[in-house]
mmCIF file with all atom_site columns, C-alpha atoms in Angstrom:
data_model
loop_
_atom_site.group_PDB
_atom_site.id
_atom_site.type_symbol
_atom_site.label_atom_id
_atom_site.label_alt_id
_atom_site.label_comp_id
_atom_site.label_asym_id
_atom_site.label_entity_id
_atom_site.label_seq_id
_atom_site.pdbx_PDB_ins_code
_atom_site.Cartn_x
_atom_site.Cartn_y
_atom_site.Cartn_z
_atom_site.occupancy
_atom_site.B_iso_or_equiv
_atom_site.pdbx_formal_charge
_atom_site.auth_seq_id
_atom_site.auth_comp_id
_atom_site.auth_asym_id
_atom_site.auth_atom_id
_atom_site.pdbx_PDB_model_num
ATOM 1   C CA . LYS A 1 1   ? 71.788  98.771  100.875 1.00 60.00 ? 1   LYS A CA 1
ATOM 2   C CA . ASN A 1 2   ? 75.522  98.690  100.485 1.00 72.00 ? 2   ASN A CA 1
ATOM 3   C CA . GLU A 1 3   ? 77.012  95.226  100.774 1.00 89.00 ? 3   GLU A CA 1
ATOM 4   C CA . VAL A 1 4   ? 79.469  96.781  103.145 1.00 95.00 ? 4   VAL A CA 1
ATOM 5   C CA . GLU A 1 5   ? 78.086  98.724  106.167 1.00 95.00 ? 5   GLU A CA 1
ATOM 6   C CA . GLN A 1 6   ? 80.243  100.856 108.664 1.00 97.00 ? 6   GLN A CA 1
ATOM 7   C CA . SER A 1 7   ? 79.493  102.189 111.886 1.00 96.00 ? 7   SER A CA 1
ATOM 8   C CA . PRO A 1 8   ? 79.639  104.751 113.102 1.00 97.00 ? 8   PRO A CA 1
ATOM 9   C CA . GLN A 1 9   ? 79.869  107.177 110.146 1.00 95.00 ? 9   GLN A CA 1
ATOM 10  C CA . ASN A 1 10  ? 81.542  109.848 112.371 1.00 96.00 ? 10  ASN A CA 1
ATOM 11  C CA . LEU A 1 11  ? 83.304  109.474 115.466 1.00 97.00 ? 11  LEU A CA 1
ATOM 12  C CA . THR A 1 12  ? 85.027  112.044 117.842 1.00 97.00 ? 12  THR A CA 1
ATOM 13  C CA . ALA A 1 13  ? 87.404  111.078 120.412 1.00 97.00 ? 13  ALA A CA 1
ATOM 14  C CA . GLN A 1 14  ? 89.638  112.577 123.031 1.00 97.00 ? 14  GLN A CA 1
ATOM 15  C CA . GLU A 1 15  ? 93.316  111.954 122.825 1.00 97.00 ? 15  GLU A CA 1
ATOM 16  C CA . GLY A 1 16  ? 94.248  108.616 124.529 1.00 97.00 ? 16  GLY A CA 1
ATOM 17  C CA . GLU A 1 17  ? 90.671  106.881 124.172 1.00 97.00 ? 17  GLU A CA 1
ATOM 18  C CA . PHE A 1 18  ? 90.210  103.374 122.856 1.00 98.00 ? 18  PHE A CA 1
ATOM 19  C CA . ILE A 1 19  ? 88.364  103.565 119.573 1.00 98.00 ? 19  ILE A CA 1
ATOM 20  C CA . THR A 1 20  ? 86.448  100.881 117.670 1.00 98.00 ? 20  THR A CA 1
ATOM 21  C CA . ILE A 1 21  ? 85.017  101.103 114.099 1.00 98.00 ? 21  ILE A CA 1
ATOM 22  C CA . ASN A 1 22  ? 82.801  98.311  113.059 1.00 98.00 ? 22  ASN A CA 1
ATOM 23  C CA . CYS A 1 23  ? 82.142  96.620  109.606 1.00 98.00 ? 23  CYS A CA 1
ATOM 24  C CA . SER A 1 24  ? 79.479  94.351  108.573 1.00 97.00 ? 24  SER A CA 1
ATOM 25  C CA . TYR A 1 25  ? 79.058  92.537  105.194 1.00 96.00 ? 25  TYR A CA 1
ATOM 26  C CA . SER A 1 26  ? 76.432  90.597  103.509 1.00 93.00 ? 26  SER A CA 1
ATOM 27  C CA . VAL A 1 27  ? 78.396  88.279  101.134 1.00 87.00 ? 27  VAL A CA 1
ATOM 28  C CA . GLY A 1 28  ? 80.802  85.626  101.731 1.00 90.00 ? 28  GLY A CA 1
ATOM 29  C CA . ILE A 1 29  ? 84.224  86.879  101.164 1.00 92.00 ? 29  ILE A CA 1
ATOM 30  C CA . SER A 1 30  ? 87.761  85.707  100.623 1.00 90.00 ? 30  SER A CA 1
ATOM 31  C CA . ALA A 1 31  ? 89.350  88.673  102.571 1.00 92.00 ? 31  ALA A CA 1
ATOM 32  C CA . LEU A 1 32  ? 88.647  92.053  104.191 1.00 95.00 ? 32  LEU A CA 1
ATOM 33  C CA . HIS A 1 33  ? 90.742  95.174  104.129 1.00 95.00 ? 33  HIS A CA 1
ATOM 34  C CA . TRP A 1 34  ? 90.946  98.152  106.287 1.00 97.00 ? 34  TRP A CA 1
ATOM 35  C CA . LEU A 1 35  ? 92.266  101.284 104.657 1.00 96.00 ? 35  LEU A CA 1
ATOM 36  C CA . GLN A 1 36  ? 93.051  104.725 106.060 1.00 96.00 ? 36  GLN A CA 1
ATOM 37  C CA . GLN A 1 37  ? 92.606  107.804 103.890 1.00 94.00 ? 37  GLN A CA 1
ATOM 38  C CA . HIS A 1 38  ? 94.177  111.188 105.070 1.00 89.00 ? 38  HIS A CA 1
ATOM 39  C CA . PRO A 1 39  ? 92.677  114.590 103.959 1.00 84.00 ? 39  PRO A CA 1
ATOM 40  C CA . GLY A 1 40  ? 94.248  115.113 100.515 1.00 77.00 ? 40  GLY A CA 1
ATOM 41  C CA . GLY A 1 41  ? 92.986  111.767 99.237  1.00 77.00 ? 41  GLY A CA 1
ATOM 42  C CA . GLY A 1 42  ? 96.031  109.376 99.714  1.00 85.00 ? 42  GLY A CA 1
ATOM 43  C CA . ILE A 1 43  ? 94.937  105.595 100.847 1.00 91.00 ? 43  ILE A CA 1
ATOM 44  C CA . VAL A 1 44  ? 97.025  103.442 103.039 1.00 91.00 ? 44  VAL A CA 1
ATOM 45  C CA . SER A 1 45  ? 96.324  99.837  103.327 1.00 91.00 ? 45  SER A CA 1
ATOM 46  C CA . LEU A 1 46  ? 96.392  99.009  107.094 1.00 95.00 ? 46  LEU A CA 1
ATOM 47  C CA . PHE A 1 47  ? 95.346  95.276  107.314 1.00 94.00 ? 47  PHE A CA 1
ATOM 48  C CA . MET A 1 48  ? 94.244  92.411  104.947 1.00 93.00 ? 48  MET A CA 1
ATOM 49  C CA . LEU A 1 49  ? 92.591  89.607  107.007 1.00 93.00 ? 49  LEU A CA 1
ATOM 50  C CA . SER A 1 50  ? 90.530  86.529  106.356 1.00 92.00 ? 50  SER A CA 1
ATOM 51  C CA . SER A 1 51  ? 90.353  85.364  109.737 1.00 93.00 ? 51  SER A CA 1
ATOM 52  C CA . GLY A 1 52  ? 91.197  85.767  113.281 1.00 94.00 ? 52  GLY A CA 1
ATOM 53  C CA . LYS A 1 53  ? 93.030  88.840  114.361 1.00 96.00 ? 53  LYS A CA 1
ATOM 54  C CA . LYS A 1 54  ? 96.021  91.100  113.358 1.00 96.00 ? 54  LYS A CA 1
ATOM 55  C CA . LYS A 1 55  ? 97.925  93.728  115.226 1.00 97.00 ? 55  LYS A CA 1
ATOM 56  C CA . HIS A 1 56  ? 100.255 96.449  113.987 1.00 95.00 ? 56  HIS A CA 1
ATOM 57  C CA . GLY A 1 57  ? 101.355 99.107  116.814 1.00 96.00 ? 57  GLY A CA 1
ATOM 58  C CA . ARG A 1 58  ? 98.287  100.643 118.226 1.00 97.00 ? 58  ARG A CA 1
ATOM 59  C CA . LEU A 1 59  ? 95.994  99.142  115.560 1.00 97.00 ? 59  LEU A CA 1
ATOM 60  C CA . ILE A 1 60  ? 94.195  95.922  116.155 1.00 98.00 ? 60  ILE A CA 1
ATOM 61  C CA . ALA A 1 61  ? 91.750  94.299  113.420 1.00 98.00 ? 61  ALA A CA 1
ATOM 62  C CA . THR A 1 62  ? 89.630  91.330  114.073 1.00 98.00 ? 62  THR A CA 1
ATOM 63  C CA . ILE A 1 63  ? 87.111  89.379  111.827 1.00 97.00 ? 63  ILE A CA 1
ATOM 64  C CA . ASN A 1 64  ? 84.330  87.028  112.528 1.00 96.00 ? 64  ASN A CA 1
ATOM 65  C CA . ILE A 1 65  ? 83.581  85.141  109.371 1.00 94.00 ? 65  ILE A CA 1
ATOM 66  C CA . GLN A 1 66  ? 80.486  83.309  110.730 1.00 94.00 ? 66  GLN A CA 1
ATOM 67  C CA . GLU A 1 67  ? 78.894  86.767  111.761 1.00 95.00 ? 67  GLU A CA 1
ATOM 68  C CA . LYS A 1 68  ? 80.256  88.626  108.800 1.00 96.00 ? 68  LYS A CA 1
ATOM 69  C CA . HIS A 1 69  ? 81.693  91.296  110.945 1.00 97.00 ? 69  HIS A CA 1
ATOM 70  C CA . SER A 1 70  ? 84.943  93.074  111.337 1.00 98.00 ? 70  SER A CA 1
ATOM 71  C CA . SER A 1 71  ? 86.219  95.550  113.956 1.00 98.00 ? 71  SER A CA 1
ATOM 72  C CA . LEU A 1 72  ? 89.106  98.039  113.754 1.00 98.00 ? 72  LEU A CA 1
ATOM 73  C CA . HIS A 1 73  ? 90.506  99.124  117.085 1.00 98.00 ? 73  HIS A CA 1
ATOM 74  C CA . ILE A 1 74  ? 92.844  101.885 117.859 1.00 98.00 ? 74  ILE A CA 1
ATOM 75  C CA . THR A 1 75  ? 94.434  101.898 121.447 1.00 97.00 ? 75  THR A CA 1
ATOM 76  C CA . ALA A 1 76  ? 95.871  105.249 123.113 1.00 97.00 ? 76  ALA A CA 1
ATOM 77  C CA . SER A 1 77  ? 94.379  107.408 120.201 1.00 97.00 ? 77  SER A CA 1
ATOM 78  C CA . HIS A 1 78  ? 96.365  110.428 119.003 1.00 97.00 ? 78  HIS A CA 1
ATOM 79  C CA . PRO A 1 79  ? 95.297  113.525 116.798 1.00 96.00 ? 79  PRO A CA 1
ATOM 80  C CA . ARG A 1 80  ? 97.452  112.081 114.114 1.00 95.00 ? 80  ARG A CA 1
ATOM 81  C CA . ASP A 1 81  ? 94.875  109.085 113.760 1.00 96.00 ? 81  ASP A CA 1
ATOM 82  C CA . SER A 1 82  ? 92.409  111.503 112.546 1.00 96.00 ? 82  SER A CA 1
ATOM 83  C CA . ALA A 1 83  ? 91.327  110.242 109.042 1.00 96.00 ? 83  ALA A CA 1
ATOM 84  C CA . VAL A 1 84  ? 88.713  108.287 107.126 1.00 96.00 ? 84  VAL A CA 1
ATOM 85  C CA . TYR A 1 85  ? 88.913  104.586 107.810 1.00 97.00 ? 85  TYR A CA 1
ATOM 86  C CA . ILE A 1 86  ? 87.439  102.320 105.163 1.00 97.00 ? 86  ILE A CA 1
ATOM 87  C CA . CYS A 1 87  ? 86.158  98.801  105.190 1.00 97.00 ? 87  CYS A CA 1
ATOM 88  C CA . ALA A 1 88  ? 86.628  96.779  102.010 1.00 95.00 ? 88  ALA A CA 1
ATOM 89  C CA . VAL A 1 89  ? 85.568  93.173  101.182 1.00 94.00 ? 89  VAL A CA 1
ATOM 90  C CA . ARG A 1 90  ? 86.707  90.798  98.393  1.00 90.00 ? 90  ARG A CA 1
ATOM 91  C CA . GLY A 1 91  ? 83.644  88.462  97.483  1.00 87.00 ? 91  GLY A CA 1
ATOM 92  C CA . GLU A 1 92  ? 84.414  84.766  97.122  1.00 84.00 ? 92  GLU A CA 1
ATOM 93  C CA . THR A 1 93  ? 83.278  84.939  93.443  1.00 79.00 ? 93  THR A CA 1
ATOM 94  C CA . SER A 1 94  ? 84.469  88.547  92.488  1.00 73.00 ? 94  SER A CA 1
ATOM 95  C CA . GLY A 1 95  ? 87.756  88.002  91.471  1.00 72.00 ? 95  GLY A CA 1
ATOM 96  C CA . SER A 1 96  ? 89.899  91.285  91.896  1.00 71.00 ? 96  SER A CA 1
ATOM 97  C CA . ARG A 1 97  ? 86.971  93.313  92.871  1.00 81.00 ? 97  ARG A CA 1
ATOM 98  C CA . LEU A 1 98  ? 86.731  94.956  96.187  1.00 88.00 ? 98  LEU A CA 1
ATOM 99  C CA . THR A 1 99  ? 83.526  96.500  97.455  1.00 91.00 ? 99  THR A CA 1
ATOM 100 C CA . PHE A 1 100 ? 83.852  99.399  99.795  1.00 94.00 ? 100 PHE A CA 1
ATOM 101 C CA . GLY A 1 101 ? 82.213  100.794 102.674 1.00 95.00 ? 101 GLY A CA 1
ATOM 102 C CA . GLU A 1 102 ? 81.414  104.747 102.817 1.00 93.00 ? 102 GLU A CA 1
ATOM 103 C CA . GLY A 1 103 ? 84.046  104.976 105.662 1.00 95.00 ? 103 GLY A CA 1
ATOM 104 C CA . THR A 1 104 ? 84.058  106.274 109.017 1.00 97.00 ? 104 THR A CA 1
ATOM 105 C CA . GLN A 1 105 ? 85.381  109.839 109.788 1.00 96.00 ? 105 GLN A CA 1
ATOM 106 C CA . LEU A 1 106 ? 87.502  109.734 112.855 1.00 97.00 ? 106 LEU A CA 1
ATOM 107 C CA . THR A 1 107 ? 88.510  113.007 114.609 1.00 97.00 ? 107 THR A CA 1
ATOM 108 C CA . VAL A 1 108 ? 90.910  112.920 117.716 1.00 97.00 ? 108 VAL A CA 1
ATOM 109 C CA . ASN A 1 109 ? 91.137  115.949 119.603 1.00 97.00 ? 109 ASN A CA 1
ATOM 110 C CA . PRO A 1 110 ? 94.006  116.819 121.866 1.00 95.00 ? 110 PRO A CA 1
ATOM 111 C CA . GLU B 2 1   ? 105.257 106.984 100.120 1.00 65.00 ? 1   GLU B CA 1
ATOM 112 C CA . THR B 2 2   ? 103.519 103.843 98.850  1.00 73.00 ? 2   THR B CA 1
ATOM 113 C CA . GLY B 2 3   ? 105.729 103.350 95.627  1.00 91.00 ? 3   GLY B CA 1
ATOM 114 C CA . VAL B 2 4   ? 102.498 104.550 93.538  1.00 95.00 ? 4   VAL B CA 1
ATOM 115 C CA . THR B 2 5   ? 102.809 107.906 91.996  1.00 96.00 ? 5   THR B CA 1
ATOM 116 C CA . GLN B 2 6   ? 99.960  109.662 90.180  1.00 96.00 ? 6   GLN B CA 1
ATOM 117 C CA . THR B 2 7   ? 100.117 113.057 87.894  1.00 97.00 ? 7   THR B CA 1
ATOM 118 C CA . PRO B 2 8   ? 98.736  115.672 87.894  1.00 97.00 ? 8   PRO B CA 1
ATOM 119 C CA . ARG B 2 9   ? 97.689  115.900 91.382  1.00 95.00 ? 9   ARG B CA 1
ATOM 120 C CA . HIS B 2 10  ? 95.021  118.310 90.570  1.00 96.00 ? 10  HIS B CA 1
ATOM 121 C CA . LEU B 2 11  ? 93.350  119.010 87.041  1.00 96.00 ? 11  LEU B CA 1
ATOM 122 C CA . VAL B 2 12  ? 90.580  121.216 86.013  1.00 95.00 ? 12  VAL B CA 1
ATOM 123 C CA . MET B 2 13  ? 89.339  120.681 82.682  1.00 93.00 ? 13  MET B CA 1
ATOM 124 C CA . GLY B 2 14  ? 86.429  121.940 80.423  1.00 90.00 ? 14  GLY B CA 1
ATOM 125 C CA . MET B 2 15  ? 83.794  119.445 79.132  1.00 88.00 ? 15  MET B CA 1
ATOM 126 C CA . THR B 2 16  ? 85.389  119.749 75.447  1.00 87.00 ? 16  THR B CA 1
ATOM 127 C CA . ASN B 2 17  ? 89.050  119.123 76.521  1.00 88.00 ? 17  ASN B CA 1
ATOM 128 C CA . LYS B 2 18  ? 90.928  115.767 76.265  1.00 93.00 ? 18  LYS B CA 1
ATOM 129 C CA . LYS B 2 19  ? 93.522  115.164 79.114  1.00 95.00 ? 19  LYS B CA 1
ATOM 130 C CA . SER B 2 20  ? 95.194  111.913 80.523  1.00 97.00 ? 20  SER B CA 1
ATOM 131 C CA . LEU B 2 21  ? 95.779  111.097 83.904  1.00 98.00 ? 21  LEU B CA 1
ATOM 132 C CA . LYS B 2 22  ? 99.089  109.004 84.775  1.00 98.00 ? 22  LYS B CA 1
ATOM 133 C CA . CYS B 2 23  ? 100.085 106.430 87.228  1.00 98.00 ? 23  CYS B CA 1
ATOM 134 C CA . GLU B 2 24  ? 103.238 104.673 87.804  1.00 97.00 ? 24  GLU B CA 1
ATOM 135 C CA . GLN B 2 25  ? 104.384 102.052 90.269  1.00 97.00 ? 25  GLN B CA 1
ATOM 136 C CA . HIS B 2 26  ? 107.834 101.333 91.309  1.00 92.00 ? 26  HIS B CA 1
ATOM 137 C CA . LEU B 2 27  ? 107.053 97.925  93.217  1.00 95.00 ? 27  LEU B CA 1
ATOM 138 C CA . GLY B 2 28  ? 107.350 95.370  90.398  1.00 95.00 ? 28  GLY B CA 1
ATOM 139 C CA . HIS B 2 29  ? 103.597 94.666  90.654  1.00 95.00 ? 29  HIS B CA 1
ATOM 140 C CA . ASN B 2 30  ? 101.646 92.765  87.878  1.00 94.00 ? 30  ASN B CA 1
ATOM 141 C CA . ALA B 2 31  ? 98.285  94.449  88.543  1.00 94.00 ? 31  ALA B CA 1
ATOM 142 C CA . MET B 2 32  ? 96.958  97.942  88.486  1.00 95.00 ? 32  MET B CA 1
ATOM 143 C CA . TYR B 2 33  ? 93.553  99.676  89.180  1.00 95.00 ? 33  TYR B CA 1
ATOM 144 C CA . TRP B 2 34  ? 91.573  102.722 88.430  1.00 96.00 ? 34  TRP B CA 1
ATOM 145 C CA . TYR B 2 35  ? 89.151  103.824 91.105  1.00 95.00 ? 35  TYR B CA 1
ATOM 146 C CA . LYS B 2 36  ? 86.799  106.687 91.348  1.00 95.00 ? 36  LYS B CA 1
ATOM 147 C CA . GLN B 2 37  ? 85.721  108.441 94.491  1.00 94.00 ? 37  GLN B CA 1
ATOM 148 C CA . SER B 2 38  ? 82.917  110.886 94.392  1.00 93.00 ? 38  SER B CA 1
ATOM 149 C CA . ALA B 2 39  ? 82.050  113.053 97.321  1.00 87.00 ? 39  ALA B CA 1
ATOM 150 C CA . LYS B 2 40  ? 80.045  111.132 100.107 1.00 81.00 ? 40  LYS B CA 1
ATOM 151 C CA . LYS B 2 41  ? 80.136  107.981 98.122  1.00 88.00 ? 41  LYS B CA 1
ATOM 152 C CA . PRO B 2 42  ? 82.168  104.719 98.407  1.00 90.00 ? 42  PRO B CA 1
ATOM 153 C CA . LEU B 2 43  ? 85.327  103.952 96.219  1.00 91.00 ? 43  LEU B CA 1
ATOM 154 C CA . GLU B 2 44  ? 84.214  102.459 92.805  1.00 92.00 ? 44  GLU B CA 1
ATOM 155 C CA . LEU B 2 45  ? 86.285  100.206 90.834  1.00 91.00 ? 45  LEU B CA 1
ATOM 156 C CA . MET B 2 46  ? 86.706  101.252 87.107  1.00 94.00 ? 46  MET B CA 1
ATOM 157 C CA . PHE B 2 47  ? 89.179  99.219  85.422  1.00 93.00 ? 47  PHE B CA 1
ATOM 158 C CA . VAL B 2 48  ? 91.644  96.373  86.583  1.00 92.00 ? 48  VAL B CA 1
ATOM 159 C CA . TYR B 2 49  ? 94.892  95.455  84.521  1.00 93.00 ? 49  TYR B CA 1
ATOM 160 C CA . SER B 2 50  ? 96.853  92.218  85.098  1.00 89.00 ? 50  SER B CA 1
ATOM 161 C CA . LEU B 2 51  ? 99.901  91.733  83.130  1.00 84.00 ? 51  LEU B CA 1
ATOM 162 C CA . GLU B 2 52  ? 99.080  94.584  80.851  1.00 83.00 ? 52  GLU B CA 1
ATOM 163 C CA . GLU B 2 53  ? 95.594  93.012  79.794  1.00 84.00 ? 53  GLU B CA 1
ATOM 164 C CA . ARG B 2 54  ? 92.489  94.447  80.980  1.00 83.00 ? 54  ARG B CA 1
ATOM 165 C CA . VAL B 2 55  ? 90.600  91.986  83.103  1.00 81.00 ? 55  VAL B CA 1
ATOM 166 C CA . GLU B 2 56  ? 87.780  94.097  84.352  1.00 77.00 ? 56  GLU B CA 1
ATOM 167 C CA . ASN B 2 57  ? 85.730  96.964  83.060  1.00 76.00 ? 57  ASN B CA 1
ATOM 168 C CA . ASN B 2 58  ? 83.369  97.932  85.599  1.00 76.00 ? 58  ASN B CA 1
ATOM 169 C CA . SER B 2 59  ? 80.671  99.454  83.110  1.00 84.00 ? 59  SER B CA 1
ATOM 170 C CA . VAL B 2 60  ? 82.547  102.677 82.927  1.00 91.00 ? 60  VAL B CA 1
ATOM 171 C CA . PRO B 2 61  ? 81.277  105.232 80.250  1.00 93.00 ? 61  PRO B CA 1
ATOM 172 C CA . SER B 2 62  ? 83.596  105.310 77.023  1.00 92.00 ? 62  SER B CA 1
ATOM 173 C CA . ARG B 2 63  ? 84.624  108.895 77.662  1.00 94.00 ? 63  ARG B CA 1
ATOM 174 C CA . PHE B 2 64  ? 87.110  107.198 80.092  1.00 96.00 ? 64  PHE B CA 1
ATOM 175 C CA . SER B 2 65  ? 89.487  105.155 78.227  1.00 95.00 ? 65  SER B CA 1
ATOM 176 C CA . PRO B 2 66  ? 92.505  103.303 80.064  1.00 95.00 ? 66  PRO B CA 1
ATOM 177 C CA . GLU B 2 67  ? 95.778  102.250 78.721  1.00 95.00 ? 67  GLU B CA 1
ATOM 178 C CA . CYS B 2 68  ? 98.271  100.123 80.083  1.00 95.00 ? 68  CYS B CA 1
ATOM 179 C CA . PRO B 2 69  ? 101.503 100.127 77.991  1.00 94.00 ? 69  PRO B CA 1
ATOM 180 C CA . ASN B 2 70  ? 103.605 98.025  80.485  1.00 92.00 ? 70  ASN B CA 1
ATOM 181 C CA . SER B 2 71  ? 103.190 96.699  84.015  1.00 90.00 ? 71  SER B CA 1
ATOM 182 C CA . SER B 2 72  ? 104.784 99.964  85.584  1.00 95.00 ? 72  SER B CA 1
ATOM 183 C CA . HIS B 2 73  ? 102.405 102.522 83.854  1.00 96.00 ? 73  HIS B CA 1
ATOM 184 C CA . LEU B 2 74  ? 98.582  102.875 83.617  1.00 97.00 ? 74  LEU B CA 1
ATOM 185 C CA . PHE B 2 75  ? 96.936  105.972 81.897  1.00 97.00 ? 75  PHE B CA 1
ATOM 186 C CA . LEU B 2 76  ? 93.497  107.252 82.056  1.00 97.00 ? 76  LEU B CA 1
ATOM 187 C CA . HIS B 2 77  ? 92.374  109.067 79.016  1.00 97.00 ? 77  HIS B CA 1
ATOM 188 C CA . LEU B 2 78  ? 89.600  111.511 79.429  1.00 96.00 ? 78  LEU B CA 1
ATOM 189 C CA . HIS B 2 79  ? 87.407  113.298 76.666  1.00 93.00 ? 79  HIS B CA 1
ATOM 190 C CA . THR B 2 80  ? 84.005  114.989 76.521  1.00 93.00 ? 80  THR B CA 1
ATOM 191 C CA . LEU B 2 81  ? 83.720  114.600 80.481  1.00 93.00 ? 81  LEU B CA 1
ATOM 192 C CA . GLN B 2 82  ? 80.588  115.713 82.325  1.00 94.00 ? 82  GLN B CA 1
ATOM 193 C CA . PRO B 2 83  ? 80.538  117.764 85.464  1.00 93.00 ? 83  PRO B CA 1
ATOM 194 C CA . GLU B 2 84  ? 79.292  114.702 87.413  1.00 93.00 ? 84  GLU B CA 1
ATOM 195 C CA . ASP B 2 85  ? 82.667  113.004 86.584  1.00 96.00 ? 85  ASP B CA 1
ATOM 196 C CA . SER B 2 86  ? 84.389  115.432 89.115  1.00 96.00 ? 86  SER B CA 1
ATOM 197 C CA . ALA B 2 87  ? 86.018  113.346 91.609  1.00 96.00 ? 87  ALA B CA 1
ATOM 198 C CA . LEU B 2 88  ? 89.237  111.923 93.113  1.00 95.00 ? 88  LEU B CA 1
ATOM 199 C CA . TYR B 2 89  ? 90.570  109.303 90.773  1.00 97.00 ? 89  TYR B CA 1
ATOM 200 C CA . LEU B 2 90  ? 92.892  106.981 92.613  1.00 96.00 ? 90  LEU B CA 1
ATOM 201 C CA . CYS B 2 91  ? 95.278  104.226 91.013  1.00 96.00 ? 91  CYS B CA 1
ATOM 202 C CA . ALA B 2 92  ? 96.611  101.267 92.817  1.00 95.00 ? 92  ALA B CA 1
ATOM 203 C CA . SER B 2 93  ? 98.833  98.166  92.316  1.00 95.00 ? 93  SER B CA 1
ATOM 204 C CA . SER B 2 94  ? 99.213  94.697  93.860  1.00 93.00 ? 94  SER B CA 1
ATOM 205 C CA . PRO B 2 95  ? 101.548 92.011  93.253  1.00 93.00 ? 95  PRO B CA 1
ATOM 206 C CA . HIS B 2 96  ? 98.681  90.081  91.575  1.00 88.00 ? 96  HIS B CA 1
ATOM 207 C CA . THR B 2 97  ? 94.898  90.495  91.480  1.00 86.00 ? 97  THR B CA 1
ATOM 208 C CA . GLY B 2 98  ? 93.546  89.383  95.028  1.00 80.00 ? 98  GLY B CA 1
ATOM 209 C CA . SER B 2 99  ? 96.513  90.634  96.714  1.00 84.00 ? 99  SER B CA 1
ATOM 210 C CA . GLU B 2 100 ? 97.000  93.700  99.080  1.00 86.00 ? 100 GLU B CA 1
ATOM 211 C CA . GLN B 2 101 ? 96.712  96.996  96.931  1.00 90.00 ? 101 GLN B CA 1
ATOM 212 C CA . TYR B 2 102 ? 98.837  99.886  97.359  1.00 92.00 ? 102 TYR B CA 1
ATOM 213 C CA . PHE B 2 103 ? 97.262  103.304 96.439  1.00 93.00 ? 103 PHE B CA 1
ATOM 214 C CA . GLY B 2 104 ? 98.568  106.351 94.969  1.00 94.00 ? 104 GLY B CA 1
ATOM 215 C CA . PRO B 2 105 ? 97.801  109.815 96.179  1.00 93.00 ? 105 PRO B CA 1
ATOM 216 C CA . GLY B 2 106 ? 95.150  110.377 93.701  1.00 95.00 ? 106 GLY B CA 1
ATOM 217 C CA . THR B 2 107 ? 94.251  112.950 91.018  1.00 96.00 ? 107 THR B CA 1
ATOM 218 C CA . ARG B 2 108 ? 91.458  115.563 92.100  1.00 95.00 ? 108 ARG B CA 1
ATOM 219 C CA . LEU B 2 109 ? 89.631  116.059 89.020  1.00 96.00 ? 109 LEU B CA 1
ATOM 220 C CA . THR B 2 110 ? 87.109  119.010 88.475  1.00 96.00 ? 110 THR B CA 1
ATOM 221 C CA . VAL B 2 111 ? 85.163  119.173 85.276  1.00 95.00 ? 111 VAL B CA 1
ATOM 222 C CA . THR B 2 112 ? 83.932  122.762 84.517  1.00 92.00 ? 112 THR B CA 1
#
């Protein structure tokens, strides 16, 4: 079992829908990252958070340290949001090492 | 553009070839990373360099040899690879280990 579990694995939505992607982890962490990977491979860091909530444009990331759970929300989704969204955690004792989830493939249809 | 570039973007090599992947960052960061992303698998950390010193080697076979000549450049030297080494190889950098990482576009490697 992976230390980082994401759900769903695949998600298809209509343009304008509110989207939630979930991430659960099993170890104590110092930080959690949400990443976006477009076709072709390039990865962009969306958020790094260790508590509470962060917002950037239409994206919101929340984390509950006690429940070892994080969510990534996309409001007013758009076809250009179609990508793989990856959750990664830095363990409390893992130094620079990030452990990655398998990713959630999001497709937003017009 | 994240400020991290990788060359080549695509590489096809035979099992007996020797090739190198190059990563360059223009962000003034002190830490650089190599990751491997195989189909249907999570990203795997391969190597971490901090101030040009290797600080992490994640049990990577010796046919992968990293080199960090300065804090802006990172290489991955490849020799006698296997077909299962075919993957996307991603480079990243960060201001220091433990901070937010900036990823390059990756090199798509195919070993025939």
